[in-house]
Coordinates of C-alpha atoms in Angstrom, one line a residue:
X1 CA 4.6 7.4 -3.8
X2 CA 4.5 4.5 -6.3
X3 CA 1.5 2.7 -4.8
X4 CA -1.7 3.5 -6.8
X5 CA -5.3 2.6 -6.1
X6 CA -6.9 0.6 -8.9
X7 CA -10.5 -0.4 -8.1
X8 CA -12.9 -1.7 -5.4
X9 CA -15.5 -4.4 -5.2
X10 CA -17.5 -6.4 -2.7
X11 CA -16.0 -9.5 -1.2
X12 CA -18.5 -11.7 0.7
X13 CA -16.7 -14.0 3.2
X14 CA -17.9 -16.4 5.9
X15 CA -17.3 -13.6 8.4
X16 CA -19.2 -10.9 6.5
X17 CA -19.2 -8.8 3.4
X18 CA -15.9 -6.8 3.1
X19 CA -14.9 -4.3 0.4
X20 CA -11.8 -5.3 -1.5
X21 CA -9.6 -2.6 -2.8
X22 CA -6.7 -3.2 -5.2
X23 CA -3.4 -1.4 -5.2
X24 CA -0.5 -1.6 -7.7
X25 CA 3.1 -0.7 -6.7
X26 CA 4.6 0.7 -9.8
X27 CA 8.1 0.5 -8.5
X28 CA 8.0 -3.2 -7.9
X29 CA 5.1 -4.4 -10.1
X30 CA 3.5 -6.1 -7.1
X31 CA -0.2 -6.0 -6.4
X32 CA -1.6 -5.6 -2.9
X33 CA -5.2 -5.5 -1.5
X34 CA -7.0 -3.9 1.4
X35 CA -10.1 -5.5 2.9
X36 CA -12.3 -3.0 4.7
X37 CA -15.5 -3.2 6.7
X38 CA -17.6 -0.4 8.1
X39 CA -17.0 3.4 8.2
X40 CA -13.3 4.2 8.4
X41 CA -13.9 8.0 8.0
X42 CA -14.4 8.7 11.7
X43 CA -11.5 9.9 13.8
X44 CA -11.6 6.8 16.1
X45 CA -8.6 4.5 15.8
X46 CA -9.2 1.7 13.2
X47 CA -8.8 -2.0 14.1
X48 CA -6.1 -3.1 11.6
X49 CA -4.1 -6.1 10.6
X50 CA -1.1 -5.9 8.2
X51 CA -0.7 -9.4 6.8
X52 CA 2.1 -10.5 4.4
X53 CA 1.1 -13.0 1.8
X54 CA 1.7 -16.7 2.8
X55 CA 0.4 -18.9 0.1
X56 CA 1.3 -22.1 2.0
X57 CA -0.4 -21.0 5.2
X58 CA -3.2 -18.8 3.9
X59 CA -4.4 -20.9 0.9
X60 CA -2.8 -24.4 1.3
X61 CA -3.5 -24.7 5.0
X62 CA 0.1 -25.4 6.0
X63 CA 0.7 -26.2 9.7
X64 CA 4.4 -25.1 9.4
X65 CA 3.4 -21.5 10.3
X66 CA 0.6 -19.6 12.0
X67 CA -0.1 -17.3 9.1
X68 CA -3.4 -18.7 7.9
X69 CA -4.7 -18.8 11.5
X70 CA -3.6 -15.2 12.0
X71 CA -5.3 -14.1 8.7
X72 CA -8.6 -15.8 9.8
X73 CA -8.3 -14.3 13.3
X74 CA -7.8 -10.8 11.8
X75 CA -10.8 -11.0 9.5
X76 CA -13.0 -12.5 12.3
X77 CA -12.0 -9.7 14.7
X78 CA -12.7 -7.0 12.2
X79 CA -16.1 -8.6 11.4
X80 CA -16.9 -8.8 15.1
X81 CA -16.0 -5.2 15.6
X82 CA -18.0 -4.2 12.6
X83 CA -15.2 -1.8 11.5
X84 CA -11.6 -2.3 10.4
X85 CA -9.0 -2.8 7.7
X86 CA -6.7 -5.7 6.7
X87 CA -3.8 -4.9 4.4
X88 CA -2.8 -8.0 2.4
X89 CA 0.8 -7.4 1.1
X90 CA 2.5 -9.5 -1.6
X91 CA 5.6 -10.3 0.4
X92 CA 5.7 -14.1 0.4
X93 CA 8.2 -15.8 2.7
X94 CA 9.2 -12.6 4.5
X95 CA 9.9 -11.1 1.1
X96 CA 12.0 -13.9 -0.5
X97 CA 9.3 -15.2 -2.8
X98 CA 7.5 -18.4 -3.2
X99 CA 10.1 -20.6 -4.9
X100 CA 12.8 -19.4 -2.5
X101 CA 10.4 -20.3 0.3
X102 CA 10.2 -23.8 -1.0
X103 CA 14.1 -23.9 -0.9
X104 CA 14.0 -22.5 2.7
X105 CA 11.4 -25.2 3.7
X106 CA 13.8 -27.9 2.3
X107 CA 16.6 -26.5 4.5
X108 CA 14.2 -26.5 7.5
X109 CA 13.4 -30.1 6.7
X110 CA 17.1 -30.7 7.3
X111 CA 17.1 -28.9 10.7
X112 CA 17.6 -25.2 10.0
X113 CA 15.2 -22.7 11.5
X114 CA 13.4 -20.1 9.5
X115 CA 16.1 -17.5 10.0
X116 CA 19.0 -19.8 9.3
X117 CA 17.3 -21.1 6.1
X118 CA 16.8 -17.6 4.7
X119 CA 20.3 -16.6 5.6
X120 CA 21.7 -19.8 4.0
X121 CA 20.0 -18.7 0.8
X122 CA 21.7 -15.3 0.9
X123 CA 18.8 -13.3 2.3
X124 CA 18.3 -11.3 5.4
X125 CA 16.0 -12.8 8.1
X126 CA 13.2 -10.5 7.1
X127 CA 13.0 -8.5 3.9
X128 CA 9.5 -7.2 4.2
X129 CA 8.9 -3.5 3.5
X130 CA 6.0 -1.8 5.2
X131 CA 6.4 1.6 3.5
X132 CA 3.6 0.6 1.1
X133 CA 1.2 0.7 4.0
X134 CA 1.5 4.5 4.2
X135 CA -0.1 5.1 0.8
X136 CA -2.7 2.4 1.3
X137 CA -3.9 3.7 4.7
X138 CA -3.8 7.3 3.5
X139 CA -6.2 6.3 0.7
X140 CA -8.8 5.6 3.4
X141 CA -7.7 8.6 5.5
X142 CA -6.6 6.2 8.3
X143 CA -3.9 7.7 10.6
X144 CA -4.6 5.9 13.9
X145 CA -4.8 2.1 14.2
X146 CA -5.3 -0.6 16.8
X147 CA -2.8 -3.1 15.3
X148 CA -3.3 -6.8 15.6
X149 CA 0.3 -8.2 15.6
X150 CA 2.8 -10.0 17.7
X151 CA 5.7 -8.2 15.9
X152 CA 7.1 -5.1 17.6
X153 CA 9.1 -4.4 14.4
X154 CA 5.8 -3.9 12.5
X155 CA 4.6 -1.5 15.1
X156 CA 8.0 0.4 14.9
X157 CA 7.9 0.5 11.0
X158 CA 4.3 1.9 10.9
X159 CA 5.2 4.4 13.6
X160 CA 8.2 5.6 11.6
X161 CA 5.9 6.1 8.6
X162 CA 3.9 8.6 10.7
X163 CA 1.0 6.3 11.7
X164 CA -0.3 6.4 15.3
X165 CA -0.4 2.9 16.6
X166 CA -2.5 3.5 19.6
X167 CA -2.6 -0.1 20.7
X168 CA -0.9 -3.4 19.9
X169 CA -3.4 -6.3 20.1
X170 CA -1.7 -9.8 20.4
X171 CA -2.8 -12.7 18.3
X172 CA -2.7 -16.0 20.1
X173 CA -3.7 -18.7 17.5
X174 CA -2.4 -21.3 15.2
X175 CA 0.1 -23.1 17.5
X176 CA 0.5 -26.8 16.7
X177 CA 3.1 -29.5 16.9
X178 CA 4.4 -28.7 13.4
X179 CA 5.2 -25.0 14.1
X180 CA 6.7 -25.1 17.6
X181 CA 10.3 -24.4 16.4
X182 CA 9.0 -21.8 14.0
X183 CA 7.2 -19.9 16.8
X184 CA 10.2 -20.2 19.1
X185 CA 12.4 -18.7 16.3
X186 CA 10.0 -15.9 15.8
X187 CA 10.2 -15.1 19.5
X188 CA 13.9 -15.8 20.1
X189 CA 15.5 -14.4 16.9
X190 CA 12.9 -12.0 15.5
X191 CA 11.6 -10.5 18.7
X192 CA 7.9 -11.4 18.3
X193 CA 5.8 -11.4 21.5
X194 CA 4.0 -14.7 21.4
X195 CA 1.6 -15.2 24.3
X196 CA 0.1 -18.5 25.2

């Protein structure tokens, strides 16, 4: 596998002190991180979140999506449990990249939904690749997870990689007046299970 572990360090956050682990995908040149808390070496399933990068939502506090809220929810849940892992994958805009995401947002400003915008730019609705998770989780000897996600495709992708997703835990956060259409599209066109 082309994903190589690079180094680890402490990462103090407002939820607690995580360990941050860097990984480099030699095939794509992309850099990914894992945030861990507690002892992952036991055989008990690990509370996990697989989160694709969303600069606009995670760092710029955009209300157009629920990504930033989901990231915070995942870190807070792991901290509360005292044990878990969050994989932060460099897959901006469902894999289309930041500048194409700006173009997609402009199309959405004109009335397109998130799927229509990506397809208008010549992309599939979702280009994310979860195969990198296999090597990252194997580095920590994690084979069973309790996955925080609303996306059944993510569960299926991890299962196909040989991981045992023993439970899917829904994330109900981040809904606002600016992302109603986005959330409806995630449910209606991408199959996400979004609970109130």
